[in-house]
XYZ file of C-alpha atoms in Angstrom:
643
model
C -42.006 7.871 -30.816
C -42.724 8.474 -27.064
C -39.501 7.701 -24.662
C -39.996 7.338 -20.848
C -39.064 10.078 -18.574
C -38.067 9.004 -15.166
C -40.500 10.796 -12.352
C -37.618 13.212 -10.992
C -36.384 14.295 -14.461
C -39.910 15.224 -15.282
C -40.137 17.589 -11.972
C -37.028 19.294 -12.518
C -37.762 19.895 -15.997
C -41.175 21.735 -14.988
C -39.724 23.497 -12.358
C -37.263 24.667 -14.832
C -40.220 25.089 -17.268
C -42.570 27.066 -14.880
C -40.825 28.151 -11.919
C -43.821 30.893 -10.921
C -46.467 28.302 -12.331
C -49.448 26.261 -10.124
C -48.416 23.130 -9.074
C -50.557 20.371 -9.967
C -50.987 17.327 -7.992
C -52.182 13.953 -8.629
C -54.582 11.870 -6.959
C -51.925 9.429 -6.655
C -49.537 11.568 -5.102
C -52.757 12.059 -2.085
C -54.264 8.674 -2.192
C -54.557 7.458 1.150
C -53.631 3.867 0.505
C -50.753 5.060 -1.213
C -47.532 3.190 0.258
C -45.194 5.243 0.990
C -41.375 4.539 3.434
C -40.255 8.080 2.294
C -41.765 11.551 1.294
C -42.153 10.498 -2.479
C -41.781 13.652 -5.159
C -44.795 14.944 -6.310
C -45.857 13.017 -9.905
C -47.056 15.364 -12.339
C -49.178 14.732 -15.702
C -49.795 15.789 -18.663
C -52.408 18.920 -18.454
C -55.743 18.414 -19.873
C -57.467 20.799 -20.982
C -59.415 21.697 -17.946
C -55.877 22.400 -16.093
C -54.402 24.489 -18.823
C -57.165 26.433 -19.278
C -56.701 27.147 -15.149
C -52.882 27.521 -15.746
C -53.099 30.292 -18.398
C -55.944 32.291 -16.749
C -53.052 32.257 -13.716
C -49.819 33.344 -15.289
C -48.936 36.049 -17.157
C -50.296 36.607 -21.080
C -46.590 36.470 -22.115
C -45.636 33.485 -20.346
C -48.003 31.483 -21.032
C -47.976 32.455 -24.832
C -44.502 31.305 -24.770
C -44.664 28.254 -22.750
C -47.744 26.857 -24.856
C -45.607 26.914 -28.425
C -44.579 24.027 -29.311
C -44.223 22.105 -26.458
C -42.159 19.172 -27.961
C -39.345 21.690 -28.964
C -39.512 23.244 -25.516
C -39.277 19.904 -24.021
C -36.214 19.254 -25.744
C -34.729 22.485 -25.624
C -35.161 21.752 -21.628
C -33.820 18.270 -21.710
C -30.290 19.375 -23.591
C -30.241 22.068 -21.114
C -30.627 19.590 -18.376
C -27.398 17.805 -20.097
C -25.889 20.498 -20.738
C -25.651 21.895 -17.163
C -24.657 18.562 -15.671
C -21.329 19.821 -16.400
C -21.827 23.651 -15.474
C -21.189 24.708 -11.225
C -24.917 24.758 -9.792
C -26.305 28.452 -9.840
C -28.095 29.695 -6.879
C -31.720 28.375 -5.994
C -34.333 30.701 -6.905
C -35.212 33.091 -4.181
C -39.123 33.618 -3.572
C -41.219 36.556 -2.941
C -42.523 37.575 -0.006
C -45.464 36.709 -0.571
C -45.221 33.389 -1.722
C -43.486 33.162 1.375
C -46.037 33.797 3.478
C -48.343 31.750 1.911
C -46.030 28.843 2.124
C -45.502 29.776 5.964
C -49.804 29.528 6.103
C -49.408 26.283 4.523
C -47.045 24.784 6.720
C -48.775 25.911 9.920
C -52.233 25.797 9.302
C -52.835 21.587 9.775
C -56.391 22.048 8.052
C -56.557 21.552 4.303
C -59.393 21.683 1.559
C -60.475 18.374 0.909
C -58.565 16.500 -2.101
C -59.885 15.041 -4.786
C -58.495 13.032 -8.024
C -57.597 15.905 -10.387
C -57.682 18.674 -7.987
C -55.664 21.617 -8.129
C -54.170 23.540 -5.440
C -53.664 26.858 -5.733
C -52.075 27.799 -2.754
C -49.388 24.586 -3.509
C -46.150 26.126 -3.165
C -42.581 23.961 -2.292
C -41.651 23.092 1.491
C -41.004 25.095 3.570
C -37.473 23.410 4.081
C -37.215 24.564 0.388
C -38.029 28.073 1.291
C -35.557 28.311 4.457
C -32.783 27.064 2.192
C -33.271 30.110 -0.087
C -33.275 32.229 2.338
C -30.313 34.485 1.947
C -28.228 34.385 5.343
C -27.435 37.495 5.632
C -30.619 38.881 5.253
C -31.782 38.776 9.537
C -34.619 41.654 9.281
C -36.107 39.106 6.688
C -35.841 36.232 8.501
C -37.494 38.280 11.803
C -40.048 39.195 9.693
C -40.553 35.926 8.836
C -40.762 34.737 12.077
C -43.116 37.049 13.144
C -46.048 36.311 10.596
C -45.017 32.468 11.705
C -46.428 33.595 14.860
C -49.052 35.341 13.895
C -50.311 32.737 12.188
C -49.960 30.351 15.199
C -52.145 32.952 16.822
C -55.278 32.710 14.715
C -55.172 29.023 14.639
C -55.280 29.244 18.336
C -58.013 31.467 18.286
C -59.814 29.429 15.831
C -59.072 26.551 18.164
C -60.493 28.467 20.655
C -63.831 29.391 18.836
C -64.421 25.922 18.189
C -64.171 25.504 22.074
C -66.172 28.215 23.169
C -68.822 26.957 20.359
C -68.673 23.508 21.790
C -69.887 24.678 25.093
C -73.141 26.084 23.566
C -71.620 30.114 22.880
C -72.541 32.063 19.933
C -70.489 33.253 16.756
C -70.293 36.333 17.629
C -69.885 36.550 21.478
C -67.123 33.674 21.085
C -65.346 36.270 18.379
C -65.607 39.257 20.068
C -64.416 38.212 23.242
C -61.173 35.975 21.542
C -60.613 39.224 20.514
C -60.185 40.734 23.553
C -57.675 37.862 24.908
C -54.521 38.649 23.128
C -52.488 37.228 26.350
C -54.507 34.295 26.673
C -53.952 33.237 23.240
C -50.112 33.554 24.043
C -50.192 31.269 26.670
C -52.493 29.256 25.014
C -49.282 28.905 22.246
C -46.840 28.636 24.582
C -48.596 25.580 26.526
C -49.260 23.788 23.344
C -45.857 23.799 21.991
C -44.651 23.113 25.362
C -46.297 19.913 25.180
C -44.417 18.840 22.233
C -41.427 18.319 24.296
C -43.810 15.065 26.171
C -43.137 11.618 24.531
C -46.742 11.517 24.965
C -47.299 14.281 23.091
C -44.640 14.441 20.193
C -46.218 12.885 17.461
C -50.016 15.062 17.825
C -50.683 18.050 15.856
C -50.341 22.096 16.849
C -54.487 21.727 17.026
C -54.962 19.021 19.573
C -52.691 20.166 21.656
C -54.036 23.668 22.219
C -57.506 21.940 22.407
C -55.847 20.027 25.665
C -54.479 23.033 26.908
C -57.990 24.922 26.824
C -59.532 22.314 27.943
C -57.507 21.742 30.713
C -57.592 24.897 31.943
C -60.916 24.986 32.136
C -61.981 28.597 30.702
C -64.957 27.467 29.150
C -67.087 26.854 31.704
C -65.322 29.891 33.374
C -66.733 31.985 31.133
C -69.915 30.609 31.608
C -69.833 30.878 35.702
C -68.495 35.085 34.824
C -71.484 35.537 32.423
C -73.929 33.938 34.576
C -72.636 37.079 37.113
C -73.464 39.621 35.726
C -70.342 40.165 34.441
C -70.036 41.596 30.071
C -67.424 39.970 27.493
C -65.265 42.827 27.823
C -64.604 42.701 31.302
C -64.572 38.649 31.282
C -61.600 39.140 28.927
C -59.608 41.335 30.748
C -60.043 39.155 34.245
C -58.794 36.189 32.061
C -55.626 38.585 30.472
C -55.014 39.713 34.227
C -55.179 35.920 35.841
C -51.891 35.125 33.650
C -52.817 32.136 33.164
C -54.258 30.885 36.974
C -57.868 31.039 36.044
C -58.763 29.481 39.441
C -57.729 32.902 41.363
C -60.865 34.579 39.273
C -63.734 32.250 41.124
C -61.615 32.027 44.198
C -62.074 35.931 44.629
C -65.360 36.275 43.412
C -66.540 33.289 45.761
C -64.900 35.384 48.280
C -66.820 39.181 47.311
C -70.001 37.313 47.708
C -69.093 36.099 51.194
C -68.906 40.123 52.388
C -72.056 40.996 50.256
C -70.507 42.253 46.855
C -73.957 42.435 44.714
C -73.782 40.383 41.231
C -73.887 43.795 38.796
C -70.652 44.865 40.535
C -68.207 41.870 40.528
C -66.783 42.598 37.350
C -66.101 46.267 38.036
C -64.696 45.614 41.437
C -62.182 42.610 40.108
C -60.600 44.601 37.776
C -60.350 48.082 39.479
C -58.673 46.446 42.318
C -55.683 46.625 40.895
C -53.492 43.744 39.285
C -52.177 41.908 41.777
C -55.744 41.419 43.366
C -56.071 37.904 41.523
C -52.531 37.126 43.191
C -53.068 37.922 46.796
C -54.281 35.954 49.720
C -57.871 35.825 51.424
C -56.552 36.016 54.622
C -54.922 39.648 53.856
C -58.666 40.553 52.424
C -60.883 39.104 55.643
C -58.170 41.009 57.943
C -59.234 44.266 56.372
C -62.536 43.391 56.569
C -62.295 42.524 60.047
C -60.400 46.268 61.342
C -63.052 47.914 58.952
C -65.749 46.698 61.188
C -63.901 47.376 64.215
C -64.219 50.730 63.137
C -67.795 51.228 62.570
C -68.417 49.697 59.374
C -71.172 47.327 59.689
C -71.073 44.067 58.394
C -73.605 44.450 56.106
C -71.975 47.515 54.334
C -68.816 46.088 53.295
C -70.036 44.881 49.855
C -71.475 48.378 49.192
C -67.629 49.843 50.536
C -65.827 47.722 48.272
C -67.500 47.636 44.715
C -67.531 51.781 45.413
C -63.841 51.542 46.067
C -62.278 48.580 45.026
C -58.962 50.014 45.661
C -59.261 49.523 48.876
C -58.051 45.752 48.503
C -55.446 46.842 46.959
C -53.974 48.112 50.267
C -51.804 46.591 52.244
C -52.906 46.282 56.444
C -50.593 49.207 57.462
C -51.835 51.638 54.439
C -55.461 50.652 55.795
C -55.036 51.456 58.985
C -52.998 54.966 58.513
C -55.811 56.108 56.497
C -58.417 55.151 58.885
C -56.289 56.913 61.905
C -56.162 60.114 59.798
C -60.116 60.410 60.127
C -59.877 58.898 63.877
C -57.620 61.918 64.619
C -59.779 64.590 64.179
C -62.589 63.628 66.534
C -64.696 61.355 64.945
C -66.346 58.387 66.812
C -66.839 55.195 65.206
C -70.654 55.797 64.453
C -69.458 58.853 62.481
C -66.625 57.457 60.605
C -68.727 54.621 59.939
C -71.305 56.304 58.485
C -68.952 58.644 56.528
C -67.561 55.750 54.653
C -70.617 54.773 53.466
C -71.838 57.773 52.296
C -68.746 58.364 50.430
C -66.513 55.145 50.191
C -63.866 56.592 48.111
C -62.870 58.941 51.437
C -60.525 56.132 52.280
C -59.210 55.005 49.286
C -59.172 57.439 46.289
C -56.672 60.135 47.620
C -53.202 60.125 48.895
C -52.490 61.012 52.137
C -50.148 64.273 51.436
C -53.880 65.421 49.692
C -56.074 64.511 52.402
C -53.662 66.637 54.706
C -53.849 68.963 52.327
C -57.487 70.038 52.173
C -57.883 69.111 55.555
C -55.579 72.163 56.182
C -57.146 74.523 53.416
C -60.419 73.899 55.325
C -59.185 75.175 58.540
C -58.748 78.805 57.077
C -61.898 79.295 57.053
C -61.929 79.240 61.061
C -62.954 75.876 61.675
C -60.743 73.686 64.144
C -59.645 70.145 63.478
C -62.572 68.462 65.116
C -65.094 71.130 63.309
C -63.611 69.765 60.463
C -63.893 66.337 61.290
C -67.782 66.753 61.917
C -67.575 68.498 58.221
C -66.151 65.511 56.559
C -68.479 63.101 58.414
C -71.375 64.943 57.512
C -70.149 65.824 53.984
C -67.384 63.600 53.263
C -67.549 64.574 49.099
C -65.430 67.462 50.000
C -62.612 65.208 50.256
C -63.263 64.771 46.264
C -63.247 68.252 45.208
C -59.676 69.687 44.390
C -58.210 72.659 45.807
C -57.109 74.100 42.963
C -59.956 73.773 40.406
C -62.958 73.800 42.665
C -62.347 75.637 45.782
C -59.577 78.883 45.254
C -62.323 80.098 42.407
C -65.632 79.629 44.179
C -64.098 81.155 47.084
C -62.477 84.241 44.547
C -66.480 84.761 43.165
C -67.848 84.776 46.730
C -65.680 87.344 48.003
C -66.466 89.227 44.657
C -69.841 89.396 46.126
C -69.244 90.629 49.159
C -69.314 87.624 51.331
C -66.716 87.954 54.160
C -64.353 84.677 56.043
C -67.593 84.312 58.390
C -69.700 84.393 55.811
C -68.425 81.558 53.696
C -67.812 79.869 57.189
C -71.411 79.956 57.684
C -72.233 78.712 53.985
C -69.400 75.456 54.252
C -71.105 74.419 58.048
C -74.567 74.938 56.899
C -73.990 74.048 53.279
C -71.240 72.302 52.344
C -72.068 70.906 49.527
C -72.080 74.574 47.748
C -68.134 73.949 47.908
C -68.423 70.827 45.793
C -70.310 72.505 43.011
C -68.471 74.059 39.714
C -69.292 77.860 40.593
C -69.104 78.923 36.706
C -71.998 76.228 35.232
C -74.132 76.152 39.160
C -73.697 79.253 40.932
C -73.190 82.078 38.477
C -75.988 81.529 36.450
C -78.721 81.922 39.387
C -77.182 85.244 40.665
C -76.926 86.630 37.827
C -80.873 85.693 37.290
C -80.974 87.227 41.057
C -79.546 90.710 39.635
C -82.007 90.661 36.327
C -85.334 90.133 38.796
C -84.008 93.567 40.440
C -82.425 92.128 43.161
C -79.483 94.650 44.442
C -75.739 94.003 44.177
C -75.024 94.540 47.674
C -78.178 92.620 48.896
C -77.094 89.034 46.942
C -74.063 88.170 49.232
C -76.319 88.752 52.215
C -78.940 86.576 50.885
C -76.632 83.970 49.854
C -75.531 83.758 53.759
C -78.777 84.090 55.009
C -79.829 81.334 53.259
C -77.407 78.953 51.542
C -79.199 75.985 50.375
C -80.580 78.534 47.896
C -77.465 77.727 45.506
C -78.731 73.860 46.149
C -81.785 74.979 43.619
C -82.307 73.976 40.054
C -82.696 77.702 38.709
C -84.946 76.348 35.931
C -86.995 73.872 37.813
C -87.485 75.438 40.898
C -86.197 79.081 41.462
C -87.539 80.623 38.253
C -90.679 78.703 38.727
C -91.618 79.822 42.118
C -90.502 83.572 40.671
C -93.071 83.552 38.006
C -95.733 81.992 40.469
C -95.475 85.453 42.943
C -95.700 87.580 40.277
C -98.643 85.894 38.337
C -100.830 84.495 40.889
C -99.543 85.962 44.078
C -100.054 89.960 43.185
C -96.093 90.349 43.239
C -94.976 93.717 41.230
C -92.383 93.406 38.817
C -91.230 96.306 41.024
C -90.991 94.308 44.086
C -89.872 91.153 43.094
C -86.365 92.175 43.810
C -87.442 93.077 47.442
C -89.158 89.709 48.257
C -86.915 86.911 47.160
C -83.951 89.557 49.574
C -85.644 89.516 52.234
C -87.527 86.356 51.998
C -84.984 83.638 49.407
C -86.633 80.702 51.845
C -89.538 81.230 49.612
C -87.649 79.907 46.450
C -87.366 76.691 48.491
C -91.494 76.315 49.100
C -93.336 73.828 46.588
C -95.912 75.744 44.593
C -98.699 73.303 44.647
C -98.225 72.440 48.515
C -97.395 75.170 50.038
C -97.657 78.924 48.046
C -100.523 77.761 46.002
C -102.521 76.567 49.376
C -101.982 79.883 51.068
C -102.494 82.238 48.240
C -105.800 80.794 48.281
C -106.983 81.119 51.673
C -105.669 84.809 52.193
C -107.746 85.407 49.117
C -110.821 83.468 50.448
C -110.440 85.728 53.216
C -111.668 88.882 51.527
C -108.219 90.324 50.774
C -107.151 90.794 46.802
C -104.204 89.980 45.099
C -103.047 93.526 44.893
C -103.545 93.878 48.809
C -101.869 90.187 49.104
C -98.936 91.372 46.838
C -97.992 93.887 49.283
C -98.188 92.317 52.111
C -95.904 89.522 50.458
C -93.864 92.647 49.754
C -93.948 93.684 53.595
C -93.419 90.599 54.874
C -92.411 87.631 52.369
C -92.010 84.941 54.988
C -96.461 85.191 55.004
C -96.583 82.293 52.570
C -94.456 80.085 54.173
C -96.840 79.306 56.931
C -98.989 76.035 57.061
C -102.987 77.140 56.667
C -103.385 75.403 59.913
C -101.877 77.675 61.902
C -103.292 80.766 60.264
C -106.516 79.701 61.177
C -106.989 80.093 64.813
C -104.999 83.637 65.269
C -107.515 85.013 62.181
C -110.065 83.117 63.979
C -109.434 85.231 67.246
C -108.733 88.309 65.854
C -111.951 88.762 64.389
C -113.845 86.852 67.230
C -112.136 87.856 70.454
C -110.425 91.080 69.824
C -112.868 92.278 67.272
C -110.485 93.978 64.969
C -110.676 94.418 61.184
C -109.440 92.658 58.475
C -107.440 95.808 57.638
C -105.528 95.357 61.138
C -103.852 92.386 59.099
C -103.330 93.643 55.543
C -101.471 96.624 57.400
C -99.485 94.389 59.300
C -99.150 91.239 57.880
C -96.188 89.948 60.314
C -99.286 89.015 62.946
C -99.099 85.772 61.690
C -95.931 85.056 62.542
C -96.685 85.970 67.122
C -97.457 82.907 68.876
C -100.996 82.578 69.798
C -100.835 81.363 73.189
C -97.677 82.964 74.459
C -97.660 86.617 72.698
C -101.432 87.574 71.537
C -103.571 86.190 73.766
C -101.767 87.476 77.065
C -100.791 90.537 75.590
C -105.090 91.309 74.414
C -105.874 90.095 77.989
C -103.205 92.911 79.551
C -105.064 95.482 77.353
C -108.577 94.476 78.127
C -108.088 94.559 81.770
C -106.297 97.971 81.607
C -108.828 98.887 79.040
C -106.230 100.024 76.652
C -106.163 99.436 72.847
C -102.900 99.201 70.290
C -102.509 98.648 66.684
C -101.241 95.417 65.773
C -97.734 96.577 65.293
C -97.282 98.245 68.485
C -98.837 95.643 70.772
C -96.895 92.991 69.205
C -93.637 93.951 67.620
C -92.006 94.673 70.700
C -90.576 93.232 74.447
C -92.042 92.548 76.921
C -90.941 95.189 78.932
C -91.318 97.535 76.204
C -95.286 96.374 75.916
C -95.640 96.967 79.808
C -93.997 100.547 79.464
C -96.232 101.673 76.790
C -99.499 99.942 78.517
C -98.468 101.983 81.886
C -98.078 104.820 79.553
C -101.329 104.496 78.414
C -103.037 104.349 81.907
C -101.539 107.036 83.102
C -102.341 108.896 80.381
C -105.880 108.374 80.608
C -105.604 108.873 84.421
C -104.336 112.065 83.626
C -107.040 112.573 80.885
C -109.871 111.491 83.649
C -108.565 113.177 86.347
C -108.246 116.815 84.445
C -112.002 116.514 83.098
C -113.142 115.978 87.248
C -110.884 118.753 87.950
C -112.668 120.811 85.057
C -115.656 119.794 86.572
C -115.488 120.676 90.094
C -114.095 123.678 89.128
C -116.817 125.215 86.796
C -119.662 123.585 89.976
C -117.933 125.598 92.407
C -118.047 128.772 89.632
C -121.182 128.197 89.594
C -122.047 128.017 93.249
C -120.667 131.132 93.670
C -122.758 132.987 90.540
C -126.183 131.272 92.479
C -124.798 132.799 95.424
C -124.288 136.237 94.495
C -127.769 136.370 92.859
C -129.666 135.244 95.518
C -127.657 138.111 97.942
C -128.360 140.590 95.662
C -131.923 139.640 95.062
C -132.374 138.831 98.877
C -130.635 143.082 99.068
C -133.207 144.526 96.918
C-alpha cells in the first residue's frame, strides 16, 4: 500500500540517503508560472530510469550498489531513523569539500544558467550557499580567506566576460577583445568595485551583478576609447596599459593625446610617448606642459621640432618647470648659443632628459682631461651630443686604456675626440680592435698604427668588411699593389680606405693606365705616393696635358715622381717652368718642385752661375790657346823671314 510522504520529509530523507549524490530538480520546482510567496524546497521524484542510469555512472560503484538494494527497506530503515533521532541532540551539519565549495561559490555568482527544461538534471546543483556558510567551521579564517578570494576571482571573469560582450558589441574581434581584457587586470577591479557600488542606489538594488557592470562600462565610455587609441596608431598592449595607468579617468588619455598632436607628436609615437612619460603624466595639467613648451622654444627649439623632442624623450614631461630649466642652463653655461643648443637637442633629444645632473657634470668633467676647456666642450656636445650617452666607466676608461696601448699620446686622443668624436661612443672590443688588428696582418707596423689612427680618425668610422677590406683587396688586385707594400700604403696614405672603388680608385686606375704606364709601374708609384688615387681625373688632365706639351718631358718624369700631381698648376708649375726657360735652366721634377720658393730661386741662381762659370772658362780657354797660337805664327814667320 503506498502512504503519502509530505514534500520536506521526502528531502531530508534523500539528503540523508545521498548526501554526495546529484540533485535532481523538477520542472515544477523551475516553471515560470509557478506561484511562489516564499523560496519553496526543491520537490524531488521518483528516478526513472534515464536519471538513475545518470546517478550511478556519477557516484561511486559501492555506493550506488548499496543505495540501489532494496529500496523499500532502505526507505524504511531511513524513516525509523528519522523517528528515531527526533529524540537524539542534532549532530553537526555535514561539512563540504573544497571543491564542492567552489563550485557552489560559481553557482551563486555567476547569474547565467543553462537553460532548464522539464526533467533536466543539473549537475553542478549543489545546496545554497547560505547552507555552505553555515558549515563553515568558525574557527577555520585561512579557509574562509580562501574562500573569499576565489569569490573574487570569480567576480573577475564575469566582469571580463561582461566586458567581452561590450567590446564585441562595438564591432571588436574575439580575439583582440580577449587579449587585451587580459591585459586590464586594474580596470576589471574598478570595473567590480563600481558595480557593486551601485548596489547601495535604490535605483539600483534590485538589478543583477551583470547589468550593473554593463552600466559602469558603458558609462565610462572605454569602448569607443579603444576605438579612438586604435585608430592612432596605437597596439592592444599599450592601449591596456594607458587604460591601467588612467585609474579609472579615461578622459585624461584623449585629453593628452589631443594635446601631443597640437605640438606635432606623429600618430606611430603616441602610444610610446604616453606611457614613457611617466605615471602621473595622465594626472597633470596642460598648462604645466605648454609652459615647457613655450621656454623650450625660447631656447632654440623650433616649433616644429617639439613633437620629434618629445616622443624621443618623453620624460621630459615628466619634469617639473624648475628641473627643465636647470638642465637647459647646464648646456647654456658652457658657451652654447641658442642655434647650437637648439640644434643639439634635436640631434640627440635624450641630452636633456635621460641623465641626472651629478652625471652630466660628471662626463662633462672627464672630458676636460683631455685638454679641452668648458666652452671646447660645449662645441663637442653640440656637435656630438651622443657622448652624453656613453658611460664613463664602460665605454670611455677602456677605449682610452687600448689607445694609449697603441701609442697614442693626451694630444693625440685630443685630436681623435675634436675631429672624431664619435670614435668615443663606439665599444672598442667589437669596433675598433678588430680593424687594427686587420691593420697589423696587411703588414702594417706596430709603431706606425697609432700614428695613422691620429692622422686620420674617421678611419675607425669604417665597416672593416664593407669598406676597408674591400678597398685593400682592390690595390692589390687591380691597382699593382705588392703584398709587400700594402703595409706601406694604407700608413702613409689610410684616406685611401675612405675612397669609393667604383667612383673614385677604379676611375683613376684607369686613366694612369690609359696613359701608357703598367700596373707594376702604377703599383709603385701608389707605393711612393698613395695619396695619387685620390685625385679627381679632371684635374690630372691639364698638368699631364702640359707636361708633355709645354715642358716636353717624358712620361718617365712622372712615374719617377709621382707627387707632380699633387703642385698646383697655375701657382707652382707653370711659374716655376717659365723661371727655368727664361734662365735656360732645366730640373727634374723633384727638385724644381718639392721645394720653397726661396730654395727654387737659390738653386736656379746656382745654376746660372754655374754655367756662367762653365761659359766663361771655355772663352778663357779660348783666347788663351788664339793668343798661343799667335805667338807660334809669329815665331815662324821671324825665323823664316831670318833665313
Amino acid at each position: 500500500m503506498l502512504t503519502y510522504t509530505p514534500p520536506s520529509l521526502h528531502l531530508h530523507l534523500h539528503l540523508h540517503r545521498y548526501p554526495h549524490s546529484t540533485t535532481i530538480s523538477s520542472s515544477l520546482h523551475h516553471h515560470p508560472n509557478h506561484p511562489t510567496t516564499t523560496a519553496p524546497d526543491p520537490v524531488l521524484r521518483i528516478h526513472n530510469s534515464k536519471t538513475t542510469s545518470f546517478l550511478h555512472h556519477r557516484q561511486p560503484a559501492t555506493t550506488t550498489t548499496n543505495e540501489t538494494k532494496n529500496p523499500p527497506q532502505e526507505y524504511e530503515n531511513d524513516h525509523h531513523h528519522h523517528r528515531d533521532s527526533e529524540d537524539k541532540p542534532k549532530t553537526p551539519p555535514h561539512i563540504l569539500p573544497p571543491q564542492e565549495k567552489q563550485n557552489i561559490l560559481e553557482m551563486s555568482l555567476v547569474t547565467k544558467r543553462g537553460p532548464q527544461f522539464p526533467g533536466s538534471i543539473y549537475a553542478n546543483s549543489l545546496p545554497s550557499l547560505q547552507s555552505v556558510i553555515q558549515t563553515q567551521n568558525e574557527d577555520d579564517e585561512d579557509d574562509e580567506e580562501v574562500m573569499i578570494r576565489r569569490a573574487l576571482d570569480i567576480r573577475r571573469k564575469v566582469t571580463a566576460e561582461v566586458f567581452k560582450a561590450a567590446m564585441k558589441k562595438g564591432k571588436f574581434g574575439i580575439t583582440y577583445s580577449t587579449n587585451l581584457v587580459n591585459r586590464l587586470p586594474d580596470f576589471i577591479d574598478h570595473v567590480m568595485i563600481e558595480a557593486a557600488a551601485l548596489k547601495r542606489s535604490p535605483e539600483f538594488k534590485d538589478s543583477t551583478f551583470n547589468l550593473r557592470a554593463k552600466l559602469v562600462i558603458d558609462h565610462s565610455n572605454v569602448v569607443p576609447l579603444i576605438r579612438w587609441l586604435k585608430h592612432n596608431n596605437l597596439s592592444y598592449p599599450k592601449i591596456a596599459k594607458l587604460i591601467c595607468m588612467s585609474k579609472g579617468n579615461l578622459d585624461s588619455i584623449r585629453r593628452l593625446v589631443e594635446w601631443l598632436k597640437t605640438v606635432y607628436v606623429k600618430g606611430e609615437f603616441l602610444g610610446a610617448t604616453l606611457l614613457k612619460s611617466g605615471d602621473d603624466i595622465l594626472h597633470r595639467s596642460l598648462e604645466e606642459l605648454d609652459e615647457i613648451v613655450d621656454y623650450l622654444e625660447s631656447n632654440g627649439v623650433r616649433r616644429d621640432w617639439i613633437g620629434f623632442v618629445i616622443s624621443r624623450c618623453p620624460r621630459l614631461l615628466s619634469y617639473s618647470m624648475e628641473e627643465v630649466k636647470t638642465r637647459v642652463d647646464f648646456y647654456l653655461n658652457m658657451g652654447m648659443n641658442e642655434n647650437d643648443f637648439g640644434t643639439m637637442v634635436f640631434d640627440y633629444p635624450g641630452v636633456l632628459g635621460y641623465f641626472t645632473l651629478e652625471e652630466m657634470n660628471q662626463k662633462v668633467n672627464y672630458l676636460k682631461e683631455f685638454g679641452l676647456s668648458t666652452e671646447d666642450v660645449g662645441k663637442l656636445l653640440a656637435f656630438r651630443p651622443q657622448l652624453m650617452g656613453c658611460s664613463i666607466e664602460e665605454r670611455w676608461k677602456p677605449l682610452v686604456k687600448y689607445l694609449y696601448y697603441l701609442g697614442i699620446s693626451r694630444d693625440g686622443m685630443r685630436r681623435m675626440l675634436t675631429i672624431k668624436p664619435m670614435i668615443f661612443c663606439f665599444n672598442f672590443e667589437a669596433t675598433i680592435a678588430p680593424k687594427v688588428q686587420f691593420f697589423r696582418d696587411i703588414g702594417v707596423r706596430e709603431d706606425a698604427i697609432g700614428n695613422m689612427l691620429v692622422k686620420f680618425p674617421p678611419l675607425l668610422t669604417y665597416s672593416l668588411h664593407k669598406k676597408i677590406r674591400p678597398v685593400v683587396i682592390y690595390l692589390m688586385t687591380k691597382a699593382g699593389v705588392t703584398e709587400k707594400d700594402i703595409g706601406k700604403v694604407i700608413a702613409l696614405g689610410p684616406e685611401l680606405l675612405g675612397c669609393n672603388i667604383a667612383k673614385t680608385l677604379e676611375v683613376n686606375v684607369k686613366y694612369f693606365l690609359s696613359l701608357g704606364i703598367r700596373v707594376r709601374q702604377l703599383g709603385e708609384m701608389i707605393g711612393d705616393f698613395p695619396k695619387l688615387l685620390r685625385y679627381k681625373v679632371d684635374l690630372l688632365y691639364p698638368k699631364y696635358q702640359y707636361l708633355r706639351r709645354t715642358m716636353v718631358r717624358p712620361l718617365q718624369d712622372v712615374i719617377e715622381f709621382p707627387r707632380f700631381f699633387s703642385y698646383s698648376l697655375e701657382e707652382r708649375i707653370i711659374p716655376r717652368n717659365k723661371i727655368m726657360v727664361e734662365n735656360r735652366v732645366n730640373f727634374k721634377l723633384r727638385y724644381m718642385l718639392a721645394c720653397t720658393d726661396e730654395e727654387f730661386n737659390q738653386r736656379v741662381a746656382d745654376k746660372v752661375e754655374r754655367r756662367r762659370r762653365f761659359e766663361s772658362g771655355r772663352m778663357d780657354d779660348a783666347v788663351s790657346g788664339s793668343q798661343m797660337a799667335e805667338g807660334t805664327l809669329g815665331k815662324t814667320a821671324s825665323s823664316s823671314l831670318s833665313s
